[in-house]
């Protein structure tokens, strides 16, 4: 499947388009796709509620790529990653990386340091999040006593991921791999918060992707600790008991639910984003990048 706007890249064959990323394989001298490498291109597309919006966010792909590369360096002592090179075609410079092909772990690996979003809804209904029991009295934005692993299923595009108890992860990928994925996911969020705290940002939760290389080793893949995969909150505005201001796409979700007139359960496509929402969303992504890395885009 090719998403609108996926570029045509000479020397590469299109493999797949997801909600945000386009995958290409370099072509070998005989014209066949390279079986070992992929070009991972981050687009400016934005998804919300498992739907791709028809309004792109300028520079979003660059933020996701450059911030992931920065975090890969910060996490290198915890887990290796899939990046081979940033030498990519000019048409996608700054928003693409050449990576190893991996056998992807079929679980959405999620860790939470604060309670909000879907985890909050699950907690309110059952007192649990992905099978993890939490104490009574928590509210939106509560800091957890320690980060927890709250995995979910990897649903096909357009469908919703579902919370997944740890026992199901063990059944899916085995006890050793499940423990490795759990411990690494929690460690990545903890390291992220150690670093982000000094830059005035709280990372409420994050989703990471792992793959297995040809030698059976686990690798960090896709993106990591970006505004698409994580919730970033300004530390000086954190106040439990209400939704938190954010640097991520929660801003768009809130507009869709409260101001746009769109009903996410209607079956209708989300509306186009007005210019001021596009601009403010871009500003949030760029500010998160600048505050974390200390660099300009």
GROMACS .gro file of N, CA and C in nm, residues 50-186:
model
  411
   50UNK      N    1  -0.624   0.629   1.524
   50UNK     CA    2  -0.598   0.523   1.425
   50UNK      C    3  -0.643   0.560   1.285
   51UNK      N    4  -0.656   0.689   1.258
   51UNK     CA    5  -0.689   0.735   1.124
   51UNK      C    6  -0.586   0.837   1.078
   52UNK      N    7  -0.555   0.833   0.949
   52UNK     CA    8  -0.460   0.928   0.893
   52UNK      C    9  -0.535   1.056   0.854
   53UNK      N   10  -0.493   1.167   0.909
   53UNK     CA   11  -0.557   1.295   0.875
   53UNK      C   12  -0.511   1.339   0.737
   54UNK      N   13  -0.594   1.417   0.671
   54UNK     CA   14  -0.560   1.459   0.534
   54UNK      C   15  -0.478   1.587   0.531
   55UNK      N   16  -0.442   1.639   0.650
   55UNK     CA   17  -0.364   1.762   0.658
   55UNK      C   18  -0.226   1.731   0.715
   56UNK      N   19  -0.119   1.748   0.638
   56UNK     CA   20   0.015   1.722   0.691
   56UNK      C   21   0.061   1.833   0.786
   57UNK      N   22   0.159   1.800   0.869
   57UNK     CA   23   0.220   1.895   0.961
   57UNK      C   24   0.362   1.923   0.911
   58UNK      N   25   0.391   2.042   0.860
   58UNK     CA   26   0.525   2.069   0.804
   58UNK      C   27   0.636   2.039   0.904
   59UNK      N   28   0.742   1.977   0.855
   59UNK     CA   29   0.864   1.945   0.932
   59UNK      C   30   0.846   1.833   1.033
   60UNK      N   31   0.728   1.774   1.040
   60UNK     CA   32   0.707   1.667   1.137
   60UNK      C   33   0.799   1.549   1.110
   61UNK      N   34   0.815   1.511   0.983
   61UNK     CA   35   0.902   1.398   0.951
   61UNK      C   36   1.046   1.423   0.991
   62UNK      N   37   1.093   1.545   0.975
   62UNK     CA   38   1.229   1.579   1.016
   62UNK      C   39   1.243   1.570   1.167
   63UNK      N   40   1.144   1.618   1.241
   63UNK     CA   41   1.151   1.611   1.387
   63UNK      C   42   1.157   1.466   1.433
   64UNK      N   43   1.070   1.381   1.379
   64UNK     CA   44   1.068   1.242   1.422
   64UNK      C   45   1.201   1.174   1.394
   65UNK      N   46   1.257   1.199   1.276
   65UNK     CA   47   1.383   1.134   1.238
   65UNK      C   48   1.500   1.186   1.320
   66UNK      N   49   1.516   1.318   1.326
   66UNK     CA   50   1.631   1.375   1.395
   66UNK      C   51   1.624   1.352   1.546
   67UNK      N   52   1.504   1.357   1.603
   67UNK     CA   53   1.493   1.333   1.747
   67UNK      C   54   1.520   1.186   1.778
   68UNK      N   55   1.472   1.095   1.694
   68UNK     CA   56   1.501   0.953   1.715
   68UNK      C   57   1.651   0.927   1.709
   69UNK      N   58   1.718   0.987   1.610
   69UNK     CA   59   1.864   0.968   1.600
   69UNK      C   60   1.934   1.018   1.726
   70UNK      N   61   1.889   1.130   1.778
   70UNK     CA   62   1.948   1.185   1.901
   70UNK      C   63   1.926   1.089   2.018
   71UNK      N   64   1.804   1.037   2.029
   71UNK     CA   65   1.775   0.944   2.139
   71UNK      C   66   1.849   0.812   2.122
   72UNK      N   67   1.862   0.764   1.999
   72UNK     CA   68   1.939   0.640   1.979
   72UNK      C   69   2.078   0.653   2.041
   73UNK      N   70   2.138   0.770   2.026
   73UNK     CA   71   2.270   0.793   2.086
   73UNK      C   72   2.263   0.790   2.239
   74UNK      N   73   2.159   0.848   2.297
   74UNK     CA   74   2.145   0.852   2.443
   74UNK      C   75   2.118   0.714   2.502
   75UNK      N   76   2.065   0.624   2.420
   75UNK     CA   77   2.024   0.492   2.468
   75UNK      C   78   2.118   0.381   2.424
   76UNK      N   79   2.228   0.417   2.359
   76UNK     CA   80   2.313   0.317   2.294
   76UNK      C   81   2.369   0.215   2.393
   77UNK      N   82   2.388   0.254   2.518
   77UNK     CA   83   2.442   0.159   2.616
   77UNK      C   84   2.335   0.064   2.670
   78UNK      N   85   2.208   0.096   2.645
   78UNK     CA   86   2.098   0.009   2.690
   78UNK      C   87   2.062  -0.096   2.587
   79UNK      N   88   2.056  -0.055   2.460
   79UNK     CA   89   2.010  -0.147   2.355
   79UNK      C   90   2.062  -0.097   2.220
   80UNK      N   91   2.108  -0.188   2.134
   80UNK     CA   92   2.149  -0.145   2.001
   80UNK      C   93   2.027  -0.107   1.917
   81UNK      N   94   2.049  -0.030   1.812
   81UNK     CA   95   1.938   0.012   1.725
   81UNK      C   96   1.965  -0.030   1.580
   82UNK      N   97   1.866  -0.006   1.496
   82UNK     CA   98   1.869  -0.059   1.361
   82UNK      C   99   1.934   0.033   1.258
   83UNK      N  100   1.984   0.148   1.299
   83UNK     CA  101   2.033   0.247   1.202
   83UNK      C  102   2.167   0.202   1.143
   84UNK      N  103   2.175   0.207   1.009
   84UNK     CA  104   2.299   0.179   0.937
   84UNK      C  105   2.365   0.309   0.893
   85UNK      N  106   2.285   0.401   0.835
   85UNK     CA  107   2.342   0.522   0.777
   85UNK      C  108   2.235   0.629   0.763
   86UNK      N  109   2.280   0.754   0.767
   86UNK     CA  110   2.192   0.867   0.736
   86UNK      C  111   2.221   0.923   0.597
   87UNK      N  112   2.299   0.851   0.519
   87UNK     CA  113   2.328   0.888   0.380
   87UNK      C  114   2.211   0.841   0.295
   88UNK      N  115   2.121   0.933   0.262
   88UNK     CA  116   1.994   0.898   0.197
   88UNK      C  117   1.973   0.987   0.074
   89UNK      N  118   1.877   0.953  -0.012
   89UNK     CA  119   1.850   1.038  -0.129
   89UNK      C  120   1.817   1.182  -0.089
   90UNK      N  121   1.856   1.275  -0.174
   90UNK     CA  122   1.833   1.417  -0.145
   90UNK      C  123   1.686   1.447  -0.121
   91UNK      N  124   1.597   1.378  -0.191
   91UNK     CA  125   1.454   1.407  -0.180
   91UNK      C  126   1.400   1.383  -0.040
   92UNK      N  127   1.468   1.299   0.038
   92UNK     CA  128   1.420   1.268   0.173
   92UNK      C  129   1.527   1.299   0.278
   93UNK      N  130   1.622   1.382   0.243
   93UNK     CA  131   1.730   1.416   0.336
   93UNK      C  132   1.673   1.477   0.464
   94UNK      N  133   1.725   1.431   0.576
   94UNK     CA  134   1.682   1.483   0.705
   94UNK      C  135   1.564   1.411   0.765
   95UNK      N  136   1.492   1.336   0.685
   95UNK     CA  137   1.376   1.265   0.738
   95UNK      C  138   1.376   1.116   0.703
   96UNK      N  139   1.493   1.064   0.672
   96UNK     CA  140   1.504   0.922   0.637
   96UNK      C  141   1.635   0.866   0.691
   97UNK      N  142   1.634   0.736   0.717
   97UNK     CA  143   1.754   0.664   0.758
   97UNK      C  144   1.755   0.528   0.690
   98UNK      N  145   1.874   0.478   0.663
   98UNK     CA  146   1.892   0.344   0.611
   98UNK      C  147   1.908   0.251   0.732
   99UNK      N  148   1.827   0.145   0.736
   99UNK     CA  149   1.824   0.060   0.856
   99UNK      C  150   1.835  -0.087   0.820
  100UNK      N  151   1.866  -0.168   0.918
  100UNK     CA  152   1.867  -0.312   0.902
  100UNK      C  153   1.723  -0.365   0.894
  101UNK      N  154   1.702  -0.466   0.811
  101UNK     CA  155   1.575  -0.538   0.816
  101UNK      C  156   1.575  -0.628   0.940
  102UNK      N  157   1.468  -0.625   1.013
  102UNK     CA  158   1.455  -0.705   1.134
  102UNK      C  159   1.325  -0.783   1.132
  103UNK      N  160   1.321  -0.886   1.211
  103UNK     CA  161   1.197  -0.959   1.236
  103UNK      C  162   1.129  -0.890   1.353
  104UNK      N  163   1.024  -0.813   1.325
  104UNK     CA  164   0.967  -0.726   1.428
  104UNK      C  165   0.891  -0.805   1.534
  105UNK      N  166   0.908  -0.764   1.659
  105UNK     CA  167   0.836  -0.824   1.770
  105UNK      C  168   0.689  -0.785   1.758
  106UNK      N  169   0.597  -0.883   1.758
  106UNK     CA  170   0.456  -0.854   1.728
  106UNK      C  171   0.375  -0.804   1.847
  107UNK      N  172   0.434  -0.715   1.924
  107UNK     CA  173   0.370  -0.658   2.043
  107UNK      C  174   0.402  -0.510   2.047
  108UNK      N  175   0.302  -0.426   2.081
  108UNK     CA  176   0.327  -0.285   2.107
  108UNK      C  177   0.381  -0.273   2.249
  109UNK      N  178   0.507  -0.237   2.262
  109UNK     CA  179   0.571  -0.230   2.392
  109UNK      C  180   0.554  -0.089   2.449
  110UNK      N  181   0.474  -0.077   2.552
  110UNK     CA  182   0.437   0.052   2.610
  110UNK      C  183   0.478   0.055   2.756
  111UNK      N  184   0.536   0.166   2.798
  111UNK     CA  185   0.566   0.189   2.940
  111UNK      C  186   0.502   0.320   2.981
  112UNK      N  187   0.457   0.326   3.104
  112UNK     CA  188   0.391   0.446   3.158
  112UNK      C  189   0.458   0.487   3.288
  113UNK      N  190   0.490   0.616   3.297
  113UNK     CA  191   0.539   0.674   3.422
  113UNK      C  192   0.431   0.757   3.490
  114UNK      N  193   0.332   0.799   3.413
  114UNK     CA  194   0.218   0.877   3.462
  114UNK      C  195   0.092   0.814   3.404
  115UNK      N  196  -0.020   0.836   3.469
  115UNK     CA  197  -0.146   0.777   3.426
  115UNK      C  198  -0.228   0.879   3.348
  116UNK      N  199  -0.259   0.845   3.223
  116UNK     CA  200  -0.341   0.933   3.139
  116UNK      C  201  -0.386   0.854   3.017
  117UNK      N  202  -0.465   0.917   2.931
  117UNK     CA  203  -0.503   0.857   2.805
  117UNK      C  204  -0.580   0.727   2.821
  118UNK      N  205  -0.549   0.631   2.732
  118UNK     CA  206  -0.619   0.503   2.737
  118UNK      C  207  -0.594   0.428   2.866
  119UNK      N  208  -0.475   0.445   2.922
  119UNK     CA  209  -0.445   0.380   3.049
  119UNK      C  210  -0.535   0.430   3.161
  120UNK      N  211  -0.563   0.560   3.160
  120UNK     CA  212  -0.653   0.617   3.261
  120UNK      C  213  -0.793   0.560   3.246
  121UNK      N  214  -0.841   0.549   3.121
  121UNK     CA  215  -0.973   0.494   3.099
  121UNK      C  216  -0.983   0.350   3.147
  122UNK      N  217  -0.880   0.271   3.121
  122UNK     CA  218  -0.879   0.132   3.166
  122UNK      C  219  -0.875   0.125   3.319
  123UNK      N  220  -0.795   0.211   3.380
  123UNK     CA  221  -0.786   0.215   3.526
  123UNK      C  222  -0.920   0.250   3.589
  124UNK      N  223  -0.988   0.349   3.532
  124UNK     CA  224  -1.117   0.389   3.588
  124UNK      C  225  -1.219   0.277   3.579
  125UNK      N  226  -1.208   0.195   3.476
  125UNK     CA  227  -1.304   0.087   3.456
  125UNK      C  228  -1.274  -0.034   3.544
  126UNK      N  229  -1.145  -0.061   3.569
  126UNK     CA  230  -1.111  -0.188   3.633
  126UNK      C  231  -1.009  -0.179   3.746
  127UNK      N  232  -0.942  -0.064   3.760
  127UNK     CA  233  -0.834  -0.054   3.856
  127UNK      C  234  -0.704  -0.112   3.807
  128UNK      N  235  -0.702  -0.157   3.682
  128UNK     CA  236  -0.585  -0.218   3.621
  128UNK      C  237  -0.551  -0.147   3.490
  129UNK      N  238  -0.425  -0.161   3.447
  129UNK     CA  239  -0.384  -0.122   3.312
  129UNK      C  240  -0.305  -0.238   3.254
  130UNK      N  241  -0.354  -0.294   3.147
  130UNK     CA  242  -0.292  -0.413   3.086
  130UNK      C  243  -0.263  -0.521   3.190
  131UNK      N  244  -0.358  -0.539   3.281
  131UNK     CA  245  -0.343  -0.642   3.382
  131UNK      C  246  -0.262  -0.601   3.503
  132UNK      N  247  -0.203  -0.480   3.504
  132UNK     CA  248  -0.125  -0.433   3.618
  132UNK      C  249  -0.218  -0.360   3.715
  133UNK      N  250  -0.229  -0.411   3.839
  133UNK     CA  251  -0.314  -0.348   3.940
  133UNK      C  252  -0.248  -0.221   3.991
  134UNK      N  253  -0.327  -0.113   3.999
  134UNK     CA  254  -0.276   0.014   4.049
  134UNK      C  255  -0.354   0.056   4.174
  135UNK      N  256  -0.295   0.138   4.259
  135UNK     CA  257  -0.363   0.178   4.382
  135UNK      C  258  -0.486   0.264   4.355
  136UNK      N  259  -0.576   0.269   4.451
  136UNK     CA  260  -0.696   0.352   4.440
  136UNK      C  261  -0.657   0.499   4.445
  137UNK      N  262  -0.747   0.583   4.392
  137UNK     CA  263  -0.734   0.726   4.409
  137UNK      C  264  -0.650   0.799   4.307
  138UNK      N  265  -0.602   0.729   4.204
  138UNK     CA  266  -0.523   0.797   4.102
  138UNK      C  267  -0.613   0.880   4.011
  139UNK      N  268  -0.558   0.988   3.959
  139UNK     CA  269  -0.633   1.079   3.872
  139UNK      C  270  -0.555   1.103   3.744
  140UNK      N  271  -0.613   1.177   3.654
  140UNK     CA  272  -0.546   1.208   3.528
  140UNK      C  273  -0.416   1.284   3.556
  141UNK      N  274  -0.304   1.227   3.514
  141UNK     CA  275  -0.176   1.290   3.536
  141UNK      C  276  -0.102   1.243   3.659
  142UNK      N  277  -0.159   1.148   3.734
  142UNK     CA  278  -0.089   1.099   3.853
  142UNK      C  279   0.044   1.034   3.815
  143UNK      N  280   0.148   1.065   3.893
  143UNK     CA  281   0.276   0.997   3.875
  143UNK      C  282   0.268   0.860   3.942
  144UNK      N  283   0.311   0.757   3.871
  144UNK     CA  284   0.312   0.623   3.927
  144UNK      C  285   0.436   0.606   4.014
  145UNK      N  286   0.429   0.516   4.111
  145UNK     CA  287   0.541   0.496   4.202
  145UNK      C  288   0.665   0.447   4.128
  146UNK      N  289   0.645   0.375   4.019
  146UNK     CA  290   0.752   0.335   3.929
  146UNK      C  291   0.692   0.308   3.793
  147UNK      N  292   0.770   0.321   3.685
  147UNK     CA  293   0.714   0.296   3.552
  147UNK      C  294   0.664   0.151   3.540
  148UNK      N  295   0.556   0.134   3.467
  148UNK     CA  296   0.498   0.001   3.447
  148UNK      C  297   0.493  -0.033   3.298
  149UNK      N  298   0.497  -0.160   3.268
  149UNK     CA  299   0.490  -0.212   3.132
  149UNK      C  300   0.345  -0.245   3.101
  150UNK      N  301   0.289  -0.177   3.001
  150UNK     CA  302   0.147  -0.194   2.968
  150UNK      C  303   0.132  -0.221   2.818
  151UNK      N  304   0.169  -0.340   2.774
  151UNK     CA  305   0.171  -0.370   2.630
  151UNK      C  306   0.031  -0.374   2.570
  152UNK      N  307   0.029  -0.370   2.437
  152UNK     CA  308  -0.097  -0.385   2.366
  152UNK      C  309  -0.073  -0.465   2.239
  153UNK      N  310  -0.182  -0.508   2.179
  153UNK     CA  311  -0.173  -0.581   2.054
  153UNK      C  312  -0.131  -0.487   1.942
  154UNK      N  313  -0.079  -0.543   1.834
  154UNK     CA  314  -0.049  -0.466   1.714
  154UNK      C  315  -0.164  -0.489   1.616
  155UNK      N  316  -0.259  -0.397   1.617
  155UNK     CA  317  -0.376  -0.413   1.532
  155UNK      C  318  -0.343  -0.369   1.389
  156UNK      N  319  -0.411  -0.426   1.290
  156UNK     CA  320  -0.395  -0.379   1.152
  156UNK      C  321  -0.433  -0.232   1.142
  157UNK      N  322  -0.377  -0.165   1.039
  157UNK     CA  323  -0.404  -0.023   1.021
  157UNK      C  324  -0.553   0.003   1.013
  158UNK      N  325  -0.599   0.105   1.086
  158UNK     CA  326  -0.740   0.139   1.088
  158UNK      C  327  -0.817   0.073   1.201
  159UNK      N  328  -0.754  -0.023   1.270
  159UNK     CA  329  -0.815  -0.086   1.386
  159UNK      C  330  -0.742  -0.044   1.512
  160UNK      N  331  -0.806  -0.069   1.626
  160UNK     CA  332  -0.752  -0.021   1.752
  160UNK      C  333  -0.667  -0.129   1.819
  161UNK      N  334  -0.549  -0.087   1.871
  161UNK     CA  335  -0.472  -0.177   1.956
  161UNK      C  336  -0.551  -0.204   2.084
  162UNK      N  337  -0.535  -0.323   2.138
  162UNK     CA  338  -0.606  -0.360   2.260
  162UNK      C  339  -0.507  -0.390   2.372
  163UNK      N  340  -0.540  -0.347   2.496
  163UNK     CA  341  -0.451  -0.378   2.609
  163UNK      C  342  -0.423  -0.528   2.616
  164UNK      N  343  -0.303  -0.562   2.660
  164UNK     CA  344  -0.256  -0.700   2.654
  164UNK      C  345  -0.188  -0.733   2.787
  165UNK      N  346  -0.240  -0.824   2.867
  165UNK     CA  347  -0.171  -0.859   2.991
  165UNK      C  348  -0.037  -0.925   2.962
  166UNK      N  349   0.053  -0.914   3.057
  166UNK     CA  350   0.188  -0.966   3.036
  166UNK      C  351   0.188  -1.115   3.002
  167UNK      N  352   0.096  -1.191   3.060
  167UNK     CA  353   0.088  -1.334   3.031
  167UNK      C  354   0.066  -1.360   2.884
  168UNK      N  355  -0.010  -1.272   2.818
  168UNK     CA  356  -0.034  -1.288   2.674
  168UNK      C  357   0.093  -1.256   2.594
  169UNK      N  358   0.174  -1.162   2.643
  169UNK     CA  359   0.302  -1.134   2.578
  169UNK      C  360   0.393  -1.257   2.586
  170UNK      N  361   0.397  -1.317   2.703
  170UNK     CA  362   0.476  -1.439   2.721
  170UNK      C  363   0.430  -1.547   2.625
  171UNK      N  364   0.297  -1.563   2.612
  171UNK     CA  365   0.244  -1.664   2.522
  171UNK      C  366   0.278  -1.634   2.377
  172UNK      N  367   0.288  -1.505   2.345
  172UNK     CA  368   0.312  -1.462   2.206
  172UNK      C  369   0.459  -1.477   2.167
  173UNK      N  370   0.550  -1.437   2.255
  173UNK     CA  371   0.691  -1.432   2.215
  173UNK      C  372   0.785  -1.510   2.306
  174UNK      N  373   0.730  -1.576   2.408
  174UNK     CA  374   0.812  -1.657   2.497
  174UNK      C  375   0.857  -1.579   2.620
  175UNK      N  376   0.886  -1.650   2.730
  175UNK     CA  377   0.916  -1.581   2.856
  175UNK      C  378   1.044  -1.499   2.854
  176UNK      N  379   1.148  -1.549   2.790
  176UNK     CA  380   1.275  -1.476   2.791
  176UNK      C  381   1.265  -1.347   2.709
  177UNK      N  382   1.207  -1.358   2.590
  177UNK     CA  383   1.195  -1.240   2.505
  177UNK      C  384   1.097  -1.141   2.566
  178UNK      N  385   0.990  -1.189   2.628
  178UNK     CA  386   0.893  -1.100   2.692
  178UNK      C  387   0.960  -1.021   2.805
  179UNK      N  388   1.038  -1.089   2.886
  179UNK     CA  389   1.106  -1.020   2.996
  179UNK      C  390   1.206  -0.918   2.943
  180UNK      N  391   1.276  -0.953   2.836
  180UNK     CA  392   1.372  -0.861   2.776
  180UNK      C  393   1.302  -0.737   2.722
  181UNK      N  394   1.192  -0.756   2.651
  181UNK     CA  395   1.117  -0.642   2.596
  181UNK      C  396   1.060  -0.555   2.706
  182UNK      N  397   1.005  -0.619   2.810
  182UNK     CA  398   0.950  -0.543   2.924
  182UNK      C  399   1.057  -0.459   2.991
  183UNK      N  400   1.168  -0.523   3.025
  183UNK     CA  401   1.273  -0.452   3.100
  183UNK      C  402   1.334  -0.339   3.017
  184UNK      N  403   1.354  -0.362   2.887
  184UNK     CA  404   1.410  -0.258   2.802
  184UNK      C  405   1.313  -0.142   2.785
  185UNK      N  406   1.185  -0.171   2.769
  185UNK     CA  407   1.086  -0.064   2.751
  185UNK      C  408   1.083   0.027   2.874
  186UNK      N  409   1.083  -0.034   2.992
  186UNK     CA  410   1.082   0.045   3.115
  186UNK      C  411   1.213   0.123   3.129
   0.00000   0.00000   0.00000
